[in-house]
mmCIF file of C-alpha atoms in Angstrom:
data_model
loop_
_atom_site.group_PDB
_atom_site.id
_atom_site.type_symbol
_atom_site.label_atom_id
_atom_site.label_comp_id
_atom_site.label_asym_id
_atom_site.label_seq_id
_atom_site.Cartn_x
_atom_site.Cartn_y
_atom_site.Cartn_z
ATOM 1 C CA ILE Z 31 -19.738 -47.936 95.346
ATOM 2 C CA THR Z 32 -22.045 -46.493 93.304
ATOM 3 C CA GLY Z 33 -26.014 -46.743 93.146
ATOM 4 C CA ASN Z 34 -29.275 -45.898 94.885
ATOM 5 C CA ILE Z 35 -28.694 -43.644 98.549
ATOM 6 C CA PRO Z 36 -30.600 -45.531 101.142
ATOM 7 C CA SER Z 37 -33.239 -43.859 102.647
ATOM 8 C CA LEU Z 38 -35.800 -44.502 106.084
ATOM 9 C CA LYS Z 39 -38.475 -45.490 105.632
ATOM 10 C CA LYS Z 40 -41.469 -46.682 107.916
ATOM 11 C CA THR Z 41 -42.743 -50.170 108.128
ATOM 12 C CA LYS Z 42 -44.914 -52.236 110.512
ATOM 13 C CA HIS Z 43 -43.682 -55.169 112.240
ATOM 14 C CA TRP Z 44 -45.192 -58.084 114.900
ATOM 15 C CA PHE Z 45 -43.053 -58.408 117.790
ATOM 16 C CA LEU Z 46 -42.843 -61.198 120.681
ATOM 17 C CA PRO Z 47 -43.426 -59.293 123.993
ATOM 18 C CA LEU Z 48 -40.384 -61.219 125.906
ATOM 19 C CA ASN Z 49 -40.292 -58.658 128.675
ATOM 20 C CA LYS Z 50 -43.771 -60.016 129.413
ATOM 21 C CA HIS Z 51 -42.623 -63.183 130.240
ATOM 22 C CA GLU Z 52 -39.377 -62.395 132.111
ATOM 23 C CA ALA Z 53 -41.119 -63.230 135.497
ATOM 24 C CA PHE Z 54 -41.602 -66.487 134.543
ATOM 25 C CA LEU Z 55 -39.007 -67.049 133.123
ATOM 26 C CA LYS Z 56 -36.360 -65.491 135.723
ATOM 27 C CA GLU Z 57 -38.036 -67.812 137.998
ATOM 28 C CA TRP Z 58 -37.924 -71.040 135.623
ATOM 29 C CA ILE Z 59 -34.353 -70.324 134.925
ATOM 30 C CA LEU Z 60 -32.473 -69.483 136.674
ATOM 31 C CA GLU Z 61 -34.804 -70.764 140.451
ATOM 32 C CA SER Z 62 -35.662 -74.414 138.974
ATOM 33 C CA HIS Z 63 -32.878 -75.352 136.953
ATOM 34 C CA LYS Z 64 -29.810 -73.300 138.721
ATOM 35 C CA SER Z 65 -28.497 -76.593 140.001
ATOM 36 C CA ASP Z 66 -29.480 -79.220 136.839
ATOM 37 C CA TRP Z 67 -28.600 -77.237 133.758
ATOM 38 C CA LYS Z 68 -24.764 -77.121 132.096
ATOM 39 C CA PRO Z 69 -22.760 -74.277 133.734
ATOM 40 C CA ASN Z 70 -22.212 -72.466 130.178
ATOM 41 C CA VAL Z 71 -26.224 -72.626 129.262
ATOM 42 C CA TYR Z 72 -27.702 -71.160 132.217
ATOM 43 C CA GLY Z 73 -24.716 -68.263 132.524
ATOM 44 C CA GLN Z 74 -25.764 -67.492 128.978
ATOM 45 C CA CYS Z 75 -29.491 -67.042 129.699
ATOM 46 C CA LYS Z 76 -29.028 -65.581 133.766
ATOM 47 C CA SER Z 77 -27.094 -62.817 131.480
ATOM 48 C CA TRP Z 78 -29.648 -61.761 128.892
ATOM 49 C CA ILE Z 79 -32.385 -62.061 131.753
ATOM 50 C CA ASP Z 80 -29.886 -59.796 134.018
ATOM 51 C CA ASP Z 81 -29.359 -57.188 131.754
ATOM 52 C CA GLY Z 82 -34.216 -56.990 131.094
ATOM 53 C CA LEU Z 83 -35.632 -58.911 128.259
ATOM 54 C CA ARG Z 84 -36.844 -56.161 125.495
ATOM 55 C CA PRO Z 85 -39.829 -57.364 122.327
ATOM 56 C CA ARG Z 86 -38.652 -58.512 119.923
ATOM 57 C CA ALA Z 87 -39.218 -57.871 116.222
ATOM 58 C CA VAL Z 88 -40.522 -61.742 114.828
ATOM 59 C CA THR Z 89 -40.576 -60.376 111.342
ATOM 60 C CA ARG Z 90 -39.031 -58.949 108.545
ATOM 61 C CA ASP Z 91 -39.878 -56.870 105.141
ATOM 62 C CA LEU Z 92 -39.273 -60.027 102.558
ATOM 63 C CA ASP Z 93 -40.689 -61.824 99.359
ATOM 64 C CA TRP Z 94 -39.675 -65.083 100.306
ATOM 65 C CA GLY Z 95 -39.940 -67.051 103.553
ATOM 66 C CA ILE Z 96 -42.759 -68.231 105.364
ATOM 67 C CA PRO Z 97 -46.025 -65.714 105.377
ATOM 68 C CA VAL Z 98 -47.002 -63.854 108.827
ATOM 69 C CA PRO Z 99 -50.754 -65.440 109.079
ATOM 70 C CA VAL Z 100 -52.477 -62.309 110.049
ATOM 71 C CA GLU Z 101 -54.315 -59.912 108.235
ATOM 72 C CA ASP Z 102 -52.198 -56.899 106.854
ATOM 73 C CA ALA Z 103 -49.578 -58.586 106.862
ATOM 74 C CA HIS Z 104 -48.781 -58.791 103.048
ATOM 75 C CA GLY Z 105 -45.168 -58.747 101.773
ATOM 76 C CA LYS Z 106 -44.149 -60.171 105.183
ATOM 77 C CA VAL Z 107 -42.379 -63.162 106.406
ATOM 78 C CA LEU Z 108 -41.725 -64.835 109.663
ATOM 79 C CA TYR Z 109 -37.686 -65.248 111.143
ATOM 80 C CA VAL Z 110 -36.536 -68.189 111.230
ATOM 81 C CA TRP Z 111 -35.787 -68.380 114.724
ATOM 82 C CA PHE Z 112 -39.157 -67.567 115.300
ATOM 83 C CA ASP Z 113 -40.447 -69.675 112.718
ATOM 84 C CA ALA Z 114 -38.073 -72.851 113.151
ATOM 85 C CA PRO Z 115 -38.817 -74.862 117.298
ATOM 86 C CA ILE Z 116 -42.546 -73.940 115.682
ATOM 87 C CA GLY Z 117 -41.083 -76.732 113.115
ATOM 88 C CA TYR Z 118 -40.309 -79.240 115.746
ATOM 89 C CA ILE Z 119 -44.263 -79.796 116.378
ATOM 90 C CA SER Z 120 -45.336 -79.775 112.831
ATOM 91 C CA SER Z 121 -43.009 -82.515 111.524
ATOM 92 C CA THR Z 122 -44.339 -84.418 114.447
ATOM 93 C CA LYS Z 123 -47.351 -83.998 113.054
ATOM 94 C CA GLU Z 124 -46.665 -84.986 110.149
ATOM 95 C CA TRP Z 125 -44.479 -88.166 111.579
ATOM 96 C CA ALA Z 126 -47.780 -88.956 113.390
ATOM 97 C CA GLN Z 127 -49.839 -88.270 110.610
ATOM 98 C CA ARG Z 128 -47.815 -90.971 108.296
ATOM 99 C CA GLU Z 129 -47.191 -93.402 111.406
ATOM 100 C CA GLY Z 130 -51.202 -93.132 112.633
ATOM 101 C CA LYS Z 131 -49.775 -92.306 116.011
ATOM 102 C CA ASP Z 132 -50.989 -89.570 118.001
ATOM 103 C CA TRP Z 133 -48.435 -86.406 117.850
ATOM 104 C CA LYS Z 134 -50.124 -84.623 121.573
ATOM 105 C CA PRO Z 135 -48.510 -86.722 123.634
ATOM 106 C CA TYR Z 136 -44.899 -86.109 122.662
ATOM 107 C CA TRP Z 137 -45.587 -82.204 123.490
ATOM 108 C CA LYS Z 138 -48.714 -82.068 125.542
ATOM 109 C CA ASP Z 139 -47.812 -85.041 127.754
ATOM 110 C CA LYS Z 140 -47.044 -83.890 131.275
ATOM 111 C CA ASP Z 141 -45.473 -87.387 131.791
ATOM 112 C CA THR Z 142 -42.935 -86.762 128.622
ATOM 113 C CA THR Z 143 -39.151 -85.104 128.844
ATOM 114 C CA LEU Z 144 -38.588 -82.773 126.393
ATOM 115 C CA VAL Z 145 -34.851 -82.398 125.858
ATOM 116 C CA HIS Z 146 -32.444 -79.944 123.011
ATOM 117 C CA PHE Z 147 -29.398 -80.849 122.120
ATOM 118 C CA ILE Z 148 -28.064 -78.001 120.606
ATOM 119 C CA GLY Z 149 -25.070 -75.563 119.628
ATOM 120 C CA LYS Z 150 -24.635 -72.955 122.151
ATOM 121 C CA ASP Z 151 -25.343 -69.871 119.055
ATOM 122 C CA ASN Z 152 -28.893 -71.841 119.631
ATOM 123 C CA ILE Z 153 -28.875 -71.526 123.477
ATOM 124 C CA VAL Z 154 -30.681 -68.149 123.940
ATOM 125 C CA PHE Z 155 -33.463 -69.598 121.315
ATOM 126 C CA HIS Z 156 -33.969 -72.475 123.212
ATOM 127 C CA CYS Z 157 -33.955 -71.602 126.461
ATOM 128 C CA ILE Z 158 -35.821 -68.144 126.188
ATOM 129 C CA ILE Z 159 -37.910 -67.180 123.166
ATOM 130 C CA PHE Z 160 -39.253 -70.878 122.520
ATOM 131 C CA PRO Z 161 -39.694 -71.522 126.337
ATOM 132 C CA ALA Z 162 -42.002 -68.409 126.172
ATOM 133 C CA MET Z 163 -44.177 -69.062 123.376
ATOM 134 C CA LEU Z 164 -44.574 -72.309 124.484
ATOM 135 C CA LYS Z 165 -45.681 -71.102 128.020
ATOM 136 C CA ALA Z 166 -47.356 -68.427 126.036
ATOM 137 C CA GLU Z 167 -49.995 -70.941 124.203
ATOM 138 C CA GLY Z 168 -50.367 -72.446 127.269
ATOM 139 C CA SER Z 169 -50.954 -76.101 126.581
ATOM 140 C CA TYR Z 170 -47.557 -77.606 125.512
ATOM 141 C CA ILE Z 171 -44.353 -78.608 128.052
ATOM 142 C CA LEU Z 172 -41.011 -76.952 128.611
ATOM 143 C CA PRO Z 173 -37.780 -78.877 127.702
ATOM 144 C CA GLN Z 174 -36.072 -80.179 131.231
ATOM 145 C CA ASN Z 175 -33.276 -80.250 130.369
ATOM 146 C CA VAL Z 176 -30.710 -77.994 126.976
ATOM 147 C CA PRO Z 177 -27.322 -80.076 127.243
ATOM 148 C CA ALA Z 178 -25.953 -77.629 124.738
ATOM 149 C CA ASN Z 179 -22.139 -78.018 123.607
ATOM 150 C CA GLU Z 180 -19.824 -75.017 122.408
ATOM 151 C CA PHE Z 181 -17.572 -75.400 119.454
ATOM 152 C CA LEU Z 182 -14.947 -77.593 118.111
ATOM 153 C CA ASN Z 183 -12.462 -76.259 116.308
ATOM 154 C CA LEU Z 184 -10.708 -78.252 113.857
ATOM 155 C CA GLU Z 185 -6.394 -78.309 114.387
ATOM 156 C CA GLY Z 186 -6.970 -74.910 116.027
ATOM 157 C CA GLN Z 187 -8.844 -72.822 113.254
ATOM 158 C CA LYS Z 188 -12.927 -72.637 113.121
ATOM 159 C CA LEU Z 189 -14.686 -74.927 111.514
ATOM 160 C CA SER Z 190 -15.911 -73.213 107.984
ATOM 161 C CA THR Z 191 -17.268 -75.576 105.110
ATOM 162 C CA SER Z 192 -17.034 -72.466 102.556
ATOM 163 C CA LYS Z 193 -13.129 -72.463 103.503
ATOM 164 C CA ASN Z 194 -13.464 -76.136 103.044
ATOM 165 C CA TRP Z 195 -11.852 -76.196 106.623
ATOM 166 C CA ALA Z 196 -13.392 -79.403 107.386
ATOM 167 C CA VAL Z 197 -13.209 -83.664 108.131
ATOM 168 C CA TRP Z 198 -15.649 -85.185 105.458
ATOM 169 C CA LEU Z 199 -17.128 -87.754 106.514
ATOM 170 C CA PRO Z 200 -17.124 -89.455 103.176
ATOM 171 C CA ASP Z 201 -13.186 -88.846 103.104
ATOM 172 C CA TYR Z 202 -12.758 -90.395 105.950
ATOM 173 C CA LEU Z 203 -14.849 -93.489 105.603
ATOM 174 C CA GLU Z 204 -12.538 -93.853 102.616
ATOM 175 C CA GLU Z 205 -9.011 -93.190 104.336
ATOM 176 C CA PHE Z 206 -10.345 -95.266 107.387
ATOM 177 C CA PRO Z 207 -11.963 -97.839 106.286
ATOM 178 C CA GLU Z 208 -14.419 -99.409 109.365
ATOM 179 C CA LYS Z 209 -12.822 -96.990 111.429
ATOM 180 C CA GLN Z 210 -16.487 -95.413 112.204
ATOM 181 C CA ASP Z 211 -16.460 -96.371 116.282
ATOM 182 C CA VAL Z 212 -12.410 -94.617 116.372
ATOM 183 C CA LEU Z 213 -14.017 -91.399 115.415
ATOM 184 C CA ARG Z 214 -16.722 -91.713 117.388
ATOM 185 C CA TYR Z 215 -14.489 -92.366 120.625
ATOM 186 C CA VAL Z 216 -12.507 -89.283 119.772
ATOM 187 C CA LEU Z 217 -15.482 -86.588 119.317
ATOM 188 C CA THR Z 218 -16.770 -87.982 122.315
ATOM 189 C CA ALA Z 219 -14.020 -87.883 124.329
ATOM 190 C CA THR Z 220 -13.081 -84.368 123.121
ATOM 191 C CA ALA Z 221 -16.591 -83.197 123.002
ATOM 192 C CA PRO Z 222 -16.680 -79.408 123.895
ATOM 193 C CA GLU Z 223 -19.416 -79.839 126.272
ATOM 194 C CA THR Z 224 -18.379 -76.779 128.531
ATOM 195 C CA LYS Z 225 -16.102 -75.072 126.599
ATOM 196 C CA ASP Z 226 -14.567 -74.778 123.004
ATOM 197 C CA ASN Z 227 -11.898 -77.686 122.161
ATOM 198 C CA ASP Z 228 -10.007 -78.566 119.457
ATOM 199 C CA PHE Z 229 -9.817 -82.071 117.301
ATOM 200 C CA THR Z 230 -5.986 -82.546 116.133
ATOM 201 C CA TRP Z 231 -5.189 -85.427 113.846
ATOM 202 C CA LYS Z 232 -2.218 -86.020 116.067
ATOM 203 C CA ASP Z 233 -4.469 -86.612 119.473
ATOM 204 C CA PHE Z 234 -6.559 -88.288 117.463
ATOM 205 C CA GLN Z 235 -3.798 -91.337 116.942
ATOM 206 C CA ALA Z 236 -2.796 -90.945 120.139
ATOM 207 C CA ARG Z 237 -6.397 -92.073 121.677
ATOM 208 C CA ASN Z 238 -6.381 -94.809 119.242
ATOM 209 C CA ASN Z 239 -2.684 -95.858 119.833
ATOM 210 C CA ASN Z 240 -2.952 -95.503 123.651
ATOM 211 C CA GLU Z 241 -6.232 -95.394 124.927
ATOM 212 C CA LEU Z 242 -8.571 -97.565 122.369
ATOM 213 C CA VAL Z 243 -5.687 -100.000 121.635
ATOM 214 C CA ALA Z 244 -3.309 -100.121 124.801
ATOM 215 C CA ILE Z 245 -5.961 -99.989 127.325
ATOM 216 C CA LEU Z 246 -9.144 -100.750 126.070
ATOM 217 C CA GLY Z 247 -8.117 -103.701 123.108
ATOM 218 C CA ASN Z 248 -4.814 -105.091 125.154
ATOM 219 C CA PHE Z 249 -7.398 -106.120 128.133
ATOM 220 C CA VAL Z 250 -10.379 -107.118 125.972
ATOM 221 C CA ASN Z 251 -7.943 -109.370 123.694
ATOM 222 C CA ARG Z 252 -6.377 -110.825 126.711
ATOM 223 C CA ALA Z 253 -8.906 -112.039 128.165
ATOM 224 C CA LEU Z 254 -10.816 -113.642 124.486
ATOM 225 C CA VAL Z 255 -7.375 -115.149 124.099
ATOM 226 C CA LEU Z 256 -7.032 -116.740 127.334
ATOM 227 C CA THR Z 257 -10.894 -117.915 127.281
ATOM 228 C CA GLN Z 258 -10.150 -119.380 123.597
ATOM 229 C CA LYS Z 259 -7.073 -121.170 124.512
ATOM 230 C CA TYR Z 260 -8.200 -122.073 127.958
ATOM 231 C CA TYR Z 261 -12.277 -123.773 127.839
ATOM 232 C CA ALA Z 262 -12.367 -123.284 123.830
ATOM 233 C CA GLY Z 263 -14.348 -120.234 123.947
ATOM 234 C CA VAL Z 264 -16.820 -121.093 126.470
ATOM 235 C CA VAL Z 265 -17.521 -118.740 129.763
ATOM 236 C CA PRO Z 266 -15.672 -120.568 133.366
ATOM 237 C CA ALA Z 267 -18.065 -121.692 136.548
ATOM 238 C CA LEU Z 268 -16.903 -118.350 138.984
ATOM 239 C CA GLY Z 269 -15.535 -119.881 141.904
ATOM 240 C CA GLU Z 270 -14.413 -118.962 145.699
ATOM 241 C CA LEU Z 271 -13.514 -115.144 145.553
ATOM 242 C CA LYS Z 272 -10.680 -113.269 147.128
ATOM 243 C CA GLU Z 273 -10.394 -110.236 148.116
ATOM 244 C CA ILE Z 274 -8.726 -108.974 145.172
ATOM 245 C CA ASP Z 275 -11.813 -110.622 143.234
ATOM 246 C CA GLN Z 276 -14.450 -108.700 145.854
ATOM 247 C CA GLU Z 277 -12.829 -105.165 145.046
ATOM 248 C CA VAL Z 278 -12.585 -105.632 141.670
ATOM 249 C CA LEU Z 279 -16.965 -107.020 141.172
ATOM 250 C CA LEU Z 280 -17.741 -104.034 143.999
ATOM 251 C CA ASN Z 281 -15.715 -101.371 141.029
ATOM 252 C CA LEU Z 282 -17.671 -102.732 138.208
ATOM 253 C CA GLU Z 283 -20.533 -101.733 139.625
ATOM 254 C CA GLU Z 284 -19.302 -98.380 140.865
ATOM 255 C CA ILE Z 285 -18.297 -97.688 137.758
ATOM 256 C CA HIS Z 286 -21.465 -98.751 136.052
ATOM 257 C CA LEU Z 287 -23.307 -96.188 138.508
ATOM 258 C CA LEU Z 288 -20.814 -93.532 137.544
ATOM 259 C CA ILE Z 289 -21.601 -93.822 134.125
ATOM 260 C CA GLU Z 290 -25.353 -94.220 134.474
ATOM 261 C CA LYS Z 291 -25.392 -91.026 136.380
ATOM 262 C CA ASP Z 292 -23.158 -89.267 133.880
ATOM 263 C CA ILE Z 293 -25.559 -90.089 130.874
ATOM 264 C CA ARG Z 294 -27.937 -88.507 132.870
ATOM 265 C CA ALA Z 295 -26.646 -85.462 133.240
ATOM 266 C CA PHE Z 296 -25.899 -85.414 129.709
ATOM 267 C CA LYS Z 297 -21.748 -85.490 130.813
ATOM 268 C CA PHE Z 298 -20.783 -87.967 128.183
ATOM 269 C CA ARG Z 299 -17.290 -86.848 128.270
ATOM 270 C CA ASP Z 300 -16.976 -88.086 132.262
ATOM 271 C CA GLY Z 301 -19.390 -92.001 130.761
ATOM 272 C CA LEU Z 302 -16.642 -92.354 128.403
ATOM 273 C CA SER Z 303 -13.848 -91.841 130.800
ATOM 274 C CA ASN Z 304 -15.473 -93.923 133.351
ATOM 275 C CA ALA Z 305 -16.356 -96.589 130.971
ATOM 276 C CA MET Z 306 -12.129 -96.647 129.738
ATOM 277 C CA LYS Z 307 -11.775 -96.958 133.736
ATOM 278 C CA LEU Z 308 -13.285 -100.532 134.033
ATOM 279 C CA ALA Z 309 -10.427 -101.446 130.621
ATOM 280 C CA ARG Z 310 -8.099 -100.068 133.104
ATOM 281 C CA VAL Z 311 -10.027 -102.365 136.659
ATOM 282 C CA GLY Z 312 -9.269 -105.384 133.962
ATOM 283 C CA ASN Z 313 -6.123 -104.941 133.078
ATOM 284 C CA LYS Z 314 -4.381 -104.139 136.434
ATOM 285 C CA TYR Z 315 -6.777 -107.440 137.953
ATOM 286 C CA LEU Z 316 -5.172 -109.464 134.984
ATOM 287 C CA ALA Z 317 -1.444 -107.821 135.979
ATOM 288 C CA GLU Z 318 -2.231 -108.536 139.289
ATOM 289 C CA THR Z 319 -3.705 -112.562 139.704
ATOM 290 C CA GLU Z 320 -1.581 -113.975 136.666
ATOM 291 C CA PRO Z 321 -3.410 -116.625 135.696
ATOM 292 C CA TRP Z 322 -1.190 -118.168 132.861
ATOM 293 C CA LYS Z 323 1.030 -118.640 136.051
ATOM 294 C CA LEU Z 324 -1.525 -120.495 137.552
ATOM 295 C CA VAL Z 325 -3.510 -122.832 134.815
ATOM 296 C CA LYS Z 326 -1.731 -126.045 135.692
ATOM 297 C CA THR Z 327 -0.992 -125.599 139.046
ATOM 298 C CA ASP Z 328 -5.046 -123.995 140.348
ATOM 299 C CA VAL Z 329 -7.530 -124.718 137.382
ATOM 300 C CA GLU Z 330 -10.322 -123.622 139.634
ATOM 301 C CA ARG Z 331 -8.538 -120.298 140.427
ATOM 302 C CA VAL Z 332 -8.607 -119.259 136.919
ATOM 303 C CA LYS Z 333 -12.188 -119.800 135.713
ATOM 304 C CA THR Z 334 -13.006 -117.501 138.475
ATOM 305 C CA ILE Z 335 -10.374 -115.570 136.773
ATOM 306 C CA MET Z 336 -11.557 -115.672 133.367
ATOM 307 C CA ASN Z 337 -14.613 -115.616 134.966
ATOM 308 C CA ILE Z 338 -14.556 -112.121 135.932
ATOM 309 C CA CYS Z 339 -12.898 -110.784 132.751
ATOM 310 C CA LEU Z 340 -15.730 -111.829 130.982
ATOM 311 C CA LYS Z 341 -18.319 -110.215 133.429
ATOM 312 C CA ILE Z 342 -15.890 -107.158 132.989
ATOM 313 C CA THR Z 343 -15.592 -107.439 129.021
ATOM 314 C CA ALA Z 344 -19.133 -107.238 128.733
ATOM 315 C CA ASN Z 345 -19.270 -105.024 130.657
ATOM 316 C CA LEU Z 346 -17.685 -102.185 128.748
ATOM 317 C CA ALA Z 347 -19.203 -103.988 125.165
#
């Protein structure tokens, strides 16, 4: 390499004094959110705080970027990690102005819940740096949760757009027309919620065939086909309940509550798994009650069975 030899020069920068906010962050994160934040998020924050927070430069010597809005800062721009979160607020202001709304309740109302959905490489910025900025200003709410995901790899390798190691959505939709829900299902089922995970086409195929088709599709199809066959698509009335019926209806209620709890805890993968359990309950119920064997001998019993099957189908939807 030829050219200029690097030389040291004195320069002036502005710093975010994170050390002054360490006590607040320690109490707010390590004490207040130990039980409700994901372990990967909490662990990364704890590691930073335990190591001791230090002042961090927010400015750079560049001729492009957001200029530092103070005197004596010519040629200085803000680091994007410092500037970008402020953009969340300014974009809300811009939207509110355009829509004729008030932006302040979104960022300053104590009854507003702020949640950051991010990747693990942005945990520190959204859990430590941005909250420190908000707290220092004083009038803004803090995030209640930061459910950061880890990384999703593709066939054992890290996703890379520059190396074209990715699944491009237009290509997927062309290869699998009308199958966007299948992709949503598989991505949710394999979401890297607490650790890195891997997307493979073999797993994609297996989940489509063994879960969506064989479990969910099988049950819903049988329930609707039998209803069409026996009652021309009209929902039959619920009659006398037997023990097996009561167990299924109780199961339906319990699974519903589990799914709600999972979603509120940002455990979407568990929520999806519990939803699929409901389809398994439906398949088991149909296999044990065998309404097709009773349709000529116990008309009222078949109505009750099919009514419950349609309740399960509606809940699955």
